[in-house]
Coordinates of C-alpha atoms in Angstrom, one line a residue:
Chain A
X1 CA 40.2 42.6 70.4
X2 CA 43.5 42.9 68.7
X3 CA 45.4 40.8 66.7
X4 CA 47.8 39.7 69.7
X5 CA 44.6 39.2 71.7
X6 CA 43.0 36.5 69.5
X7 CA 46.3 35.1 68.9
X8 CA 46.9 34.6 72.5
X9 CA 43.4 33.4 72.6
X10 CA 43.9 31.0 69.6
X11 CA 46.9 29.5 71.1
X12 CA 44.6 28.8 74.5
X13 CA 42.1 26.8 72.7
X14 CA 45.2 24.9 70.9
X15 CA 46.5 24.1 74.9
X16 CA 43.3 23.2 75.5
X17 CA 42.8 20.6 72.8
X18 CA 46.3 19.0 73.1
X19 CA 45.7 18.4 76.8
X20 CA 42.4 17.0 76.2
X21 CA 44.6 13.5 75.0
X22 CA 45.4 13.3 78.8
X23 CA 41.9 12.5 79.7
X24 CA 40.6 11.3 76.5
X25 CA 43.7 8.4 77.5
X26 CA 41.4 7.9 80.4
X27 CA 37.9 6.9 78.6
X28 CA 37.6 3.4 77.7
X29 CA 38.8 2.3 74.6
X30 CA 35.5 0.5 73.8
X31 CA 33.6 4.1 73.7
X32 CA 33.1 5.1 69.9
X33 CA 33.9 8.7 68.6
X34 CA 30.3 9.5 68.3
X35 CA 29.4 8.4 72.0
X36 CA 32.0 10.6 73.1
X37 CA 31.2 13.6 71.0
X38 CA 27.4 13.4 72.3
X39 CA 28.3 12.6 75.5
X40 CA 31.1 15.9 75.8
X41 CA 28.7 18.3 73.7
X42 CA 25.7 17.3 75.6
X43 CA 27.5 18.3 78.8
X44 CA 28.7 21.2 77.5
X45 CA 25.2 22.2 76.3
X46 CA 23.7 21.6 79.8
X47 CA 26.6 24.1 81.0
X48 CA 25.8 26.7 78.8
X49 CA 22.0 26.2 79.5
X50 CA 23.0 27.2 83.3
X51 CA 25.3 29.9 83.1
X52 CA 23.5 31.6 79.4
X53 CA 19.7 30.9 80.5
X54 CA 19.3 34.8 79.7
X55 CA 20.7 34.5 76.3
X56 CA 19.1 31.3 74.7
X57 CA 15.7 33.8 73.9
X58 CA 17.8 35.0 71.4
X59 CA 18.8 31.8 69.8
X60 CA 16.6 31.5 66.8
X61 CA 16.2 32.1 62.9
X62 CA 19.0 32.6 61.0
X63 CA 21.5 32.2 63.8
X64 CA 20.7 28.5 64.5
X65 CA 21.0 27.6 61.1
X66 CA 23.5 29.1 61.2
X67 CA 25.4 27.6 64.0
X68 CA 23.3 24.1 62.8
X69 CA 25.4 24.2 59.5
X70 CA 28.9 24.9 61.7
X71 CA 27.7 21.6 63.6
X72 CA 26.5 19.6 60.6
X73 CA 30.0 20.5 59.3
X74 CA 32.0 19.4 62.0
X75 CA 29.8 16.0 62.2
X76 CA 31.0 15.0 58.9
X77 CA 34.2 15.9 59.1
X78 CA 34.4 13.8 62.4
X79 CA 32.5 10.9 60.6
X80 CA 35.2 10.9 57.8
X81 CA 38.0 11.4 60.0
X82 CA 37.0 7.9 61.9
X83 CA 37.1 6.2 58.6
X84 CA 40.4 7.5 57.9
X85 CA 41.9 6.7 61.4
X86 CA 40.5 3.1 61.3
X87 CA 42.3 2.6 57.7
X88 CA 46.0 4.2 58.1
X89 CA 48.5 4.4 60.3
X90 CA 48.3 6.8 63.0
X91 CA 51.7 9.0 61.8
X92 CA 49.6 9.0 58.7
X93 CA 46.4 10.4 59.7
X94 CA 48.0 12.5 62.0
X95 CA 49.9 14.1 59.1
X96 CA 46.8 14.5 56.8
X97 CA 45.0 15.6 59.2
X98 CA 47.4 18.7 59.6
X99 CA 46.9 19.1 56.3
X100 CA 44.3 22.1 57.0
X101 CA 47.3 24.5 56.7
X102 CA 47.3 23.8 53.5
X103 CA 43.5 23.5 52.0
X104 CA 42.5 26.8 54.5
X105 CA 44.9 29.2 51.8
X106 CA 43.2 27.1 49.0
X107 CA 39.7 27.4 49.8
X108 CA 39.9 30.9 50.8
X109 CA 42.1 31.0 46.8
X110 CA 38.5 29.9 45.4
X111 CA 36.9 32.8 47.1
X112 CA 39.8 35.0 46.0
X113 CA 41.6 35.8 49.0
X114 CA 45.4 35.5 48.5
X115 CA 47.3 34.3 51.2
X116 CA 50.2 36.7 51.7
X117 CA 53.9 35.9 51.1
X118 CA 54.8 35.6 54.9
X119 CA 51.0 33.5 55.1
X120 CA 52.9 31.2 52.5
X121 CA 56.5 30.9 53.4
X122 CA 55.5 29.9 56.8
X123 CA 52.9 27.4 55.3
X124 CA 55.8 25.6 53.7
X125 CA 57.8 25.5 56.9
X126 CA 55.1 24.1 58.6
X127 CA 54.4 21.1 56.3
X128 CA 58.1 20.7 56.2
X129 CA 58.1 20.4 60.3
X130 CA 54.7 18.5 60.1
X131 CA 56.8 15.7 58.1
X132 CA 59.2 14.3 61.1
X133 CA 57.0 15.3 64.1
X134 CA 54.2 12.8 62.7
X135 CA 56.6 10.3 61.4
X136 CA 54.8 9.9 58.3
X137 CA 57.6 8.1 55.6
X138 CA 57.5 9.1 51.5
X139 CA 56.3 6.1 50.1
X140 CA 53.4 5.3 51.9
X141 CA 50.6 3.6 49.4
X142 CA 47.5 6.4 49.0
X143 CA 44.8 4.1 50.1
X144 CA 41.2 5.1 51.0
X145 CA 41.9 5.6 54.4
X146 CA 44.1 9.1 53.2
X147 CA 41.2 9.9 50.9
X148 CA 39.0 9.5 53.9
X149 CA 40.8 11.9 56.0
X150 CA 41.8 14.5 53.2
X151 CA 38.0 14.6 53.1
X152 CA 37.3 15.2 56.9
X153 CA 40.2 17.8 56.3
X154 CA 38.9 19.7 54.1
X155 CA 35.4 19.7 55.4
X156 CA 37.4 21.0 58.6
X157 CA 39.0 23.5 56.5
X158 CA 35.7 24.5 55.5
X159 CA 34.2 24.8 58.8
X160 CA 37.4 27.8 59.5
X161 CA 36.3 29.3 56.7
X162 CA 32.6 29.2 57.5
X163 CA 33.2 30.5 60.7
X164 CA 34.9 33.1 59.8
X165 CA 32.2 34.6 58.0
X166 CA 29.0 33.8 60.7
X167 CA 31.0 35.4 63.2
X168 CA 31.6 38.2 61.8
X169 CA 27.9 38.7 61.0
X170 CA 26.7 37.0 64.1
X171 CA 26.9 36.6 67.9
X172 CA 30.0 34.4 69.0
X173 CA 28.3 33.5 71.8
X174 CA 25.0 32.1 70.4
X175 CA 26.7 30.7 67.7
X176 CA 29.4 28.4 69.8
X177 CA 25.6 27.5 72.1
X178 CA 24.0 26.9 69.4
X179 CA 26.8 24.9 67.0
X180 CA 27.1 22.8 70.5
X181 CA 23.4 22.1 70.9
X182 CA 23.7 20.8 67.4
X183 CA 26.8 18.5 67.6
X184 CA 24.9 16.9 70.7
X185 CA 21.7 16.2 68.3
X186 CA 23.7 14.9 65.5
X187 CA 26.4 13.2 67.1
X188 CA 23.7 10.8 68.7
X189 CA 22.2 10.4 65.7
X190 CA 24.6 8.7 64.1
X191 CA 25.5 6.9 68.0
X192 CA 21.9 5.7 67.5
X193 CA 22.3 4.4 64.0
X194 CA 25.9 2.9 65.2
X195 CA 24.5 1.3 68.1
X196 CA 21.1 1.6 69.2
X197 CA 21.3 1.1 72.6
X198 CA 23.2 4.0 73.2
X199 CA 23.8 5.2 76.5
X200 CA 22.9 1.9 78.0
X201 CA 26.0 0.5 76.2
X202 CA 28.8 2.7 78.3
X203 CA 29.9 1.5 81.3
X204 CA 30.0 4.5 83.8
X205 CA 32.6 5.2 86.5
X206 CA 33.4 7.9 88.6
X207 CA 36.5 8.5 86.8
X208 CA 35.0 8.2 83.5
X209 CA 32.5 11.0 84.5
X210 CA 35.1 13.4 85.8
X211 CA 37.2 12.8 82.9
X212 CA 33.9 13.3 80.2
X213 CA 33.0 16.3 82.5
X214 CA 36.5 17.9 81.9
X215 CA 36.3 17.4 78.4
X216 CA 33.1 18.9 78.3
X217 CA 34.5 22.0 80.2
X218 CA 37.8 22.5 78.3
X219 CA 37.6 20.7 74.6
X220 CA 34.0 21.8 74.0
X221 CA 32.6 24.3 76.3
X222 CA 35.6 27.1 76.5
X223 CA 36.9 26.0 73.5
X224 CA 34.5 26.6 70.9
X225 CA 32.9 30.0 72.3
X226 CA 36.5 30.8 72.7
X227 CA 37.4 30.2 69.4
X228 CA 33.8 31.9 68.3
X229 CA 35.0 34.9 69.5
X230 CA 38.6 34.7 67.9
X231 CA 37.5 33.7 64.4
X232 CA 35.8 37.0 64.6
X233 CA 38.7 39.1 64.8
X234 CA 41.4 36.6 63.3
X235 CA 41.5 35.6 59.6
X236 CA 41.2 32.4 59.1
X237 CA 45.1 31.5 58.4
X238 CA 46.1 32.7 61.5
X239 CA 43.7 30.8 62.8
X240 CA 45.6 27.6 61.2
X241 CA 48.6 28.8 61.5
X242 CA 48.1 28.7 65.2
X243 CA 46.2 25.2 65.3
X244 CA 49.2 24.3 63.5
X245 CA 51.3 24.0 66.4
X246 CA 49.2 21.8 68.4
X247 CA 52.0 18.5 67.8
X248 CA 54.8 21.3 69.5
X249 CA 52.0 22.2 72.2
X250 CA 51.6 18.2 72.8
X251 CA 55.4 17.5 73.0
X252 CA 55.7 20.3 75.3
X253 CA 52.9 19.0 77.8
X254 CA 54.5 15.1 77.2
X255 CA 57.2 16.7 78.6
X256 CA 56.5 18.4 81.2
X257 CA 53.4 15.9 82.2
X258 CA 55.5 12.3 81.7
X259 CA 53.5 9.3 81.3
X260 CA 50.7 10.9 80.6
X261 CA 50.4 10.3 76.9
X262 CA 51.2 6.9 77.1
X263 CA 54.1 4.8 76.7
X264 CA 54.6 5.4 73.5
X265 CA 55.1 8.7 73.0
X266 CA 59.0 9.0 72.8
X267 CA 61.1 12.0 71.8
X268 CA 63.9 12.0 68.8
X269 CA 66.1 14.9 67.9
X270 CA 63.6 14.8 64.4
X271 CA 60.8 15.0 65.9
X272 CA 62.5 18.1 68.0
X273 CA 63.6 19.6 65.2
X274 CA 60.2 19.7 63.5
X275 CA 58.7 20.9 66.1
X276 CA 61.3 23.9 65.7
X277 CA 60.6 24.0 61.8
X278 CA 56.5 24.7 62.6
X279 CA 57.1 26.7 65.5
X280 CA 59.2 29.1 62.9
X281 CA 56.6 28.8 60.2
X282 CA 54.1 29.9 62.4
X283 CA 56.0 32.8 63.9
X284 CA 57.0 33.5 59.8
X285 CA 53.2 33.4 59.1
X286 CA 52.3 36.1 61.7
X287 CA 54.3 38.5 60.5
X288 CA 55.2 40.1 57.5
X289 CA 58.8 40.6 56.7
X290 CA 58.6 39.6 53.3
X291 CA 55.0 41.5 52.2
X292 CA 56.9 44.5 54.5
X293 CA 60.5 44.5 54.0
X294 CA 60.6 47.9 56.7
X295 CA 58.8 45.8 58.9
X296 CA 61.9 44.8 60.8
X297 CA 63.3 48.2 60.8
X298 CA 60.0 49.1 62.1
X299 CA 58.7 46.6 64.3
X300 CA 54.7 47.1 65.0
X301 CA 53.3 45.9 68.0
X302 CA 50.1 47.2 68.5
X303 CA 47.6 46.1 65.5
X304 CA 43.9 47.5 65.9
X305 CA 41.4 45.2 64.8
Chain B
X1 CA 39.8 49.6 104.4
X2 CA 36.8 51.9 102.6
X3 CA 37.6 50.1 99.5
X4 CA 37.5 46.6 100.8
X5 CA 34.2 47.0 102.9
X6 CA 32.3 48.8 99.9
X7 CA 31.0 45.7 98.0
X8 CA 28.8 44.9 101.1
X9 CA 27.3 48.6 100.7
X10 CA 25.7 48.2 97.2
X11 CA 23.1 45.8 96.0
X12 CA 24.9 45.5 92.1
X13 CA 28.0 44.8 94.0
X14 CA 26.6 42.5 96.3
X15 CA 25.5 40.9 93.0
X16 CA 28.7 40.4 91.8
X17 CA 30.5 39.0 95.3
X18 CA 27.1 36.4 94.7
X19 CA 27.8 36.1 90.9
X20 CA 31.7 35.4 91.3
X21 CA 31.0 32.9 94.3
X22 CA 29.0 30.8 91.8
X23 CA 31.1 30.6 89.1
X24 CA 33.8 29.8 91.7
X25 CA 32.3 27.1 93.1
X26 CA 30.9 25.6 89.6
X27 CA 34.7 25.5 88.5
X28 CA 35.5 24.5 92.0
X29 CA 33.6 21.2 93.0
X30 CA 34.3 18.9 89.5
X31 CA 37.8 19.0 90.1
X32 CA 37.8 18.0 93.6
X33 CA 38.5 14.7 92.3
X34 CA 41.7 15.2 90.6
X35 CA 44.1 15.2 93.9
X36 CA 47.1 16.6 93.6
X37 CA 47.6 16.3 97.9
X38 CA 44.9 14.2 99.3
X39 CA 42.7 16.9 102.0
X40 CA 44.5 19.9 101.0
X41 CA 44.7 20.6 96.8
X42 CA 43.8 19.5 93.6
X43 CA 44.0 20.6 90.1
X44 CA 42.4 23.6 89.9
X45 CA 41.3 25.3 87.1
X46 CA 39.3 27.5 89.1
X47 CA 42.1 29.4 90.2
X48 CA 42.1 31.6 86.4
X49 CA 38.7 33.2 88.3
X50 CA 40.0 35.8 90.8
X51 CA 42.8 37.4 89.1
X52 CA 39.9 37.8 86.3
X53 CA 37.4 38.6 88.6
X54 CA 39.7 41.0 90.6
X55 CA 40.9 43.0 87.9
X56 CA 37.3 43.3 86.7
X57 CA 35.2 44.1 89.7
X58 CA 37.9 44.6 92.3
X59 CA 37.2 44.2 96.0
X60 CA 33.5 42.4 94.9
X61 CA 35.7 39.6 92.9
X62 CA 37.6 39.0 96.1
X63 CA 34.4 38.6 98.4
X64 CA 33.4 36.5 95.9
X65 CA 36.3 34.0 95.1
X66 CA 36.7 33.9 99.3
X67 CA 33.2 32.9 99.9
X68 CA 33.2 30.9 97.1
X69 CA 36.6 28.8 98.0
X70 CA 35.2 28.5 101.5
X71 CA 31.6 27.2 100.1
X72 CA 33.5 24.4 97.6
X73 CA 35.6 23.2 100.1
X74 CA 32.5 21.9 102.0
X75 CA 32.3 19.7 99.2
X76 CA 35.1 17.3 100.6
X77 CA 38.0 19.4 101.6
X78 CA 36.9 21.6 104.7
X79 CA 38.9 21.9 107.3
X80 CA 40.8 24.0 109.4
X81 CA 42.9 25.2 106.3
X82 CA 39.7 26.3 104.8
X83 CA 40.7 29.7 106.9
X84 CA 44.0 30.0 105.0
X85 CA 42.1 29.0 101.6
X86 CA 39.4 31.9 102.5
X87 CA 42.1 34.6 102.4
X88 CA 44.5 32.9 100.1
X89 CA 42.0 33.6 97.7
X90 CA 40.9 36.5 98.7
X91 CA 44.5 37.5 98.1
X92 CA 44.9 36.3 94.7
X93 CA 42.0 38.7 93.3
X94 CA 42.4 41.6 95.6
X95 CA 46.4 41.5 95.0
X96 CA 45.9 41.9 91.2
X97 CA 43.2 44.6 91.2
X98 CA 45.5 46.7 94.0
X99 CA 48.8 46.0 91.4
X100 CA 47.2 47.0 88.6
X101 CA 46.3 50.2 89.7
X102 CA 49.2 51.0 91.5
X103 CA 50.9 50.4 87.9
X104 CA 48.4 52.3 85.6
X105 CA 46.2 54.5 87.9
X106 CA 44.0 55.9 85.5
X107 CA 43.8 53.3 82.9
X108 CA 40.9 50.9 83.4
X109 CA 42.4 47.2 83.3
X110 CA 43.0 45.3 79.5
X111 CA 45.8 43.6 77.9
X112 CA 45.8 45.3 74.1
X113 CA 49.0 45.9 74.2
X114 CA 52.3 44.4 74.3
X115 CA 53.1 46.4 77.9
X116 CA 50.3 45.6 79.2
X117 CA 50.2 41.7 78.5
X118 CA 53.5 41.9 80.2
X119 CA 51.9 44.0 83.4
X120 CA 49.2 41.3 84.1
X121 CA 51.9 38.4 83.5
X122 CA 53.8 39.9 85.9
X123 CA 51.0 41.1 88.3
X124 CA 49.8 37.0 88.2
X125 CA 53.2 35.6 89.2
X126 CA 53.2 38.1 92.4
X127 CA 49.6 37.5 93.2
X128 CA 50.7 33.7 92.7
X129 CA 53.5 33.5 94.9
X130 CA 51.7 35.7 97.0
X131 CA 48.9 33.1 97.6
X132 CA 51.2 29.9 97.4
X133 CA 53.8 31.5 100.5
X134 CA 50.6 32.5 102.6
X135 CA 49.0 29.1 102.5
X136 CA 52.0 26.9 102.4
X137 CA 53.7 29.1 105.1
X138 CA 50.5 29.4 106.6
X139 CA 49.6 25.7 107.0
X140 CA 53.4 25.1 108.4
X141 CA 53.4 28.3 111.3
X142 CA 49.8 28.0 112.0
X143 CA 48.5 24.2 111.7
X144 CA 52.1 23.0 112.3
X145 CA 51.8 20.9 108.7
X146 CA 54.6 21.7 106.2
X147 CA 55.3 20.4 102.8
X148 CA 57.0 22.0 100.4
X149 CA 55.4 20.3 98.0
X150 CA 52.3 22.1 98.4
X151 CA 53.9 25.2 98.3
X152 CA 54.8 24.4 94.6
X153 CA 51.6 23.0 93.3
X154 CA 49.4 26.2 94.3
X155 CA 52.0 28.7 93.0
X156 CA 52.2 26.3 89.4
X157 CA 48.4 25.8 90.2
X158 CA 47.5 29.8 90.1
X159 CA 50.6 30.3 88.0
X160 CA 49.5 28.3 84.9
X161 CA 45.9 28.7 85.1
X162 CA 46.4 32.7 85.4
X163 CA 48.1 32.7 82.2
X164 CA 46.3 30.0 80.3
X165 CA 43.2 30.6 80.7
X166 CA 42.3 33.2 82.7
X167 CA 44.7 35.7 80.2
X168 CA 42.4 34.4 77.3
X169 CA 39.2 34.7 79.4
X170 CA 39.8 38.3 80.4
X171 CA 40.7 39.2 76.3
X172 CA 37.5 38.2 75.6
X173 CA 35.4 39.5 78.6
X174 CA 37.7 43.0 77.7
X175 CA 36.7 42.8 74.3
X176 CA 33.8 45.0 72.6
X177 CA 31.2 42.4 72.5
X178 CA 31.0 42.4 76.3
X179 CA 30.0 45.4 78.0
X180 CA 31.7 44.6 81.5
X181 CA 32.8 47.6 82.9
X182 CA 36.3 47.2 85.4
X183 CA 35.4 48.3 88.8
X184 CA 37.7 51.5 89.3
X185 CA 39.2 52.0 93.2
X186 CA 38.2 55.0 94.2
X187 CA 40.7 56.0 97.0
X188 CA 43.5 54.8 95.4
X189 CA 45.0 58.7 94.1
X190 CA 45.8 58.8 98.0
X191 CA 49.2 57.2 99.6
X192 CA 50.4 56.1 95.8
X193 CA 54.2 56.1 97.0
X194 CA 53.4 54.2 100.4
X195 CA 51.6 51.6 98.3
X196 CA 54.7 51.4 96.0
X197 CA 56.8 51.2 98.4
X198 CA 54.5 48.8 100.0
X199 CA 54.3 46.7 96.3
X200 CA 59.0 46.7 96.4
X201 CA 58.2 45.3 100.5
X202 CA 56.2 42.4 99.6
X203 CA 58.3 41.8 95.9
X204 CA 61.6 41.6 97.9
X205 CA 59.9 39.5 101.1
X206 CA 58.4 37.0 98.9
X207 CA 61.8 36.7 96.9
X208 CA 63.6 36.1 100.0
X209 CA 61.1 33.6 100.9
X210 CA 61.1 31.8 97.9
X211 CA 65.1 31.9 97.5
X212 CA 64.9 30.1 101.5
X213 CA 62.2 27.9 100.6
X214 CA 64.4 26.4 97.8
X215 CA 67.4 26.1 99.9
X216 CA 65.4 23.8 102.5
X217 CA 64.3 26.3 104.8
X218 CA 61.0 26.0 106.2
X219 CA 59.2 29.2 108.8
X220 CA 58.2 27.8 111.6
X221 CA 62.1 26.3 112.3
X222 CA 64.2 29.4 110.3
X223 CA 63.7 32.6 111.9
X224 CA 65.5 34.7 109.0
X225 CA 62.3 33.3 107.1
X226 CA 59.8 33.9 109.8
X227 CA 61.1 37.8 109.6
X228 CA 60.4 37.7 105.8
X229 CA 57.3 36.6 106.1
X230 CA 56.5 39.1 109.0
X231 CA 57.5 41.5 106.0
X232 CA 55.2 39.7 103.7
X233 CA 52.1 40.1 105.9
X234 CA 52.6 43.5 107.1
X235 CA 52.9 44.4 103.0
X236 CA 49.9 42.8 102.7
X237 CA 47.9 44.6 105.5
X238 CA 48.9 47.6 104.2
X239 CA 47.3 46.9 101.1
X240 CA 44.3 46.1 102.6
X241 CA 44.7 49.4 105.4
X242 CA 46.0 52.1 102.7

């Protein structure tokens, strides 16, 4: 796979999760993030069980650890995340938790991978575009709720990195079936401890099914082996970089799709020009004009892995 | 006509024609209940599956996304347009697999390059006009039903889905951790220039159907259109004849 090719198939999984707020807009509100995650995970685990029968012999050992620490990972930074949410305001959260562009370069700084200049420069134009699209305003007291989600951020931030590394070493595949298996154990875990009743609690329609099926499909099925199988060519910034752009992605899609993201989504010439200011600092983070200054003399398309 | 008749020949590629039906009708069925046009179409996903499954095992993938169109609509759908749905799909596999190779004989179908993620771009927007003109066009000469609105919801239907996930989809199943190995046509070295010229026949008839569909036109009441699409068929025939 080349470069372009995991980018393009980055940018898929980045479609697929900012669509995923059309039907998410459809569950009822009264369903908790945990009942959702099991409920979506577990389907997608049942899908993978039909079409990868062949392949779950060869989930075992180290590889569902493995994939069980990816999950574990993913659970707590969920877990945090709804703690944050429930204390801030959403323009808030929704900046912090874009926030990964930022902790990615530093966690990888502790394992001594330097970003490059062009990873950097477009880093900066991204929180600089992150700032109107989210609506977040300077001043804004730092209670626990932004500790919450800087938390779930970082533990996010962690999970890129982590994945990074176990797919490289391991199969894409069998990791996203396994990592999926897990989130469906541990998400209703916690559901349990939340609410004990569990699945008796959700009230179940037709179009609540479709819409939890679809999630399952897109959001967690496609989207995680997909992304697997990325992360193993892709480094990890490019990786962000690319998840980045999921408030353009959203704007795009509120656009085209009207009404579908509620009525309160509503479009100012800031927010458009944010959106502008990320989608530069990602294109400036994918290339390298300033670690290469021949590189737009001599464009280079075609980038083996 | 070798080409397209092979699959029922071989036991691996009857496999497939099976294997592709499946998948078709597993992406198929959940989504019957997002209507877009109540009876007729729906969002559908599904339609990222035969350009994928065309380009990778050629006439087999075709088979398969027919059979397996025809099979899903039995879930709620079926009815006398189920015909046009059969080859409609059909078409949208077979079209890029025939394209492809008319393009890049010898090279086996990917997208790691910059010229080549252009090729199957462009290769999904014939093969989705392609479909959307025979089944809107179809449903309007044939069943006498015609809304133009259907027209545009399977071309932005196999449009979208073509390039958002089935391009992604076939980078990975192209990639070195999968060992799929594209189908390669066989007969193709013979009539390359009629199937050219056949490729500019159906490129210029579908234009000049779309370009009349947008100014109001409809075939079964504009004759200029029902020549075009006379043009459009006999391009396609040929593809399946050469």
């Amino acid at each position: 796979m080349t470069r372009t090719e995991a980018n393009i198939v980055l940018f898929s999984i980045t479609l697929c999760w900012a669509s995923s707020y059309i039907f998410i807009k459809n569950l009822p509100p009264t369903l908790s993030s945990f009942a959702y995650m099991t409920l979506t995970a577990g389907v997608a685990g049942i899908i993978f069980i039909f079409v990868f029968f062949n392949k779950l012999r060869e989930l075992k050992g180290k590889l569902l650890i493995h994939s069980g620490i990816m999950a574990a990972i993913i659970c707590v930074s969920l877990f945090f995340e709804r703690l944050g949410i429930a204390n801030i305001p959403a323009s808030t959260a929704s900046f912090v938790a874009s926030l990964n562009i930022v902790f990615v370069p530093l966690l990888l700084l502790l394992l001594k991978r330097k970003p490059t200049k062009n990873n950097l420069f477009g880093i900066v134009l991204i929180l600089l575009g992150l700032i109107p699209t989210s609506g977040v305003h300077l001043g804004h007291s730092l209670d626990p709720g932004v500790l919450y989600m800087v938390a779930s951020c970082i533990f996010m931030s962690a999970y890129i990195i982590i994945a990074d590394n176990f797919t490289k070493k391991y199969d894409p595949l069998l990791l996203g079936i396994g990592q999926m298996f897990f989130i469906a154990i541990i998400a209703y875990v916690i559901w349990y401890l939340e609410d004990p009743k569990t699945f008796l609690t959700v009230t179940y329609t037709n179009e609540m099914l479709a819409n939890i099926f679809l999630l399952a499909f897109f959001a967690r099925a496609y989207a995680y082996i997909m992304l697997m199988y990325s992360q193993k060519y892709a480094n990890p910034i490019s990786v962000t970089v690319i998840a980045s752009t999921e408030p353009v992605v959203t704007m795009v899609l509120a656009l085209l799709i009207p009404n579908t993201y509620g009525v309160t989504e509503s479009f100012t010439l800031m927010k458009l020009i944010g959106a502008g200011i990320i989608v530069a600092g990602a294109i400036c983070a994918g290339i390298s004009f300033l670690d290469k200054p021949g590189f737009l003399q001599k464009p280079k398309f075609l980038e083996n892995k | 006509m070798k080409e397209i008749l092979s699959p029922f020949k071989q036991k691996q590629t009857l496999m497939q024609m099976g294997l592709c039906a499946l998948v078709f009708i597993g992406m198929a069925v959940p989504f019957k209940v997002m209507v877009l046009v109540e009876g007729f179409t729906e969002v559908r996903p599904v339609n990222a599956v035969p350009v994928v499954v065309g380009l990778l095992f050629g006439p087999a993938g075709a088979w398969g996304c027919a059979a397996g169109n025809l099979i899903a609509d039995c879930f709620g759908t079926f009815s006398e347009a189920s015909i046009l749905g059969f080859f409609g799909n059909f078409i949208a596999a077979y079209l890029p697999f025939e394209l492809w190779h008319i393009w890049k004989m010898e090279e086996k179908p990917n997208v790691k390059s910059f010229q080549n993620i252009g090729l199957f771009i462009l290769l999904s927007a014939i093969s989705a006009l392609a479909v959307a003109i025979f089944i809107a066009c179809g449903l309007d000469v044939f069943l006498q039903f015609w809304l133009l609105k259907i027209f545009y919801i399977i071309l932005f239907n196999n449009l979208g889905f073509s390039l958002f996930l089935a391009l992604p989809v076939f980078i990975v199943l192209t990639s070195d951790d999968q060992k799929i190995e594209p189908y390669m046509p066989r007969v193709n070295a013979k009539y390359r220039k009629e199937r050219k010229a056949l490729l500019w026949l159906l490129v210029a008839s579908q234009i000049a159907i779309l370009v009349m569909l947008i100014m109001g036109f409809s075939m079964s009441e504009f004759w200029p259109m029902g020549i075009a699409g006379s043009f459009f068929l006999l391009s396609l025939l040929g593809f399946i004849v050469l």
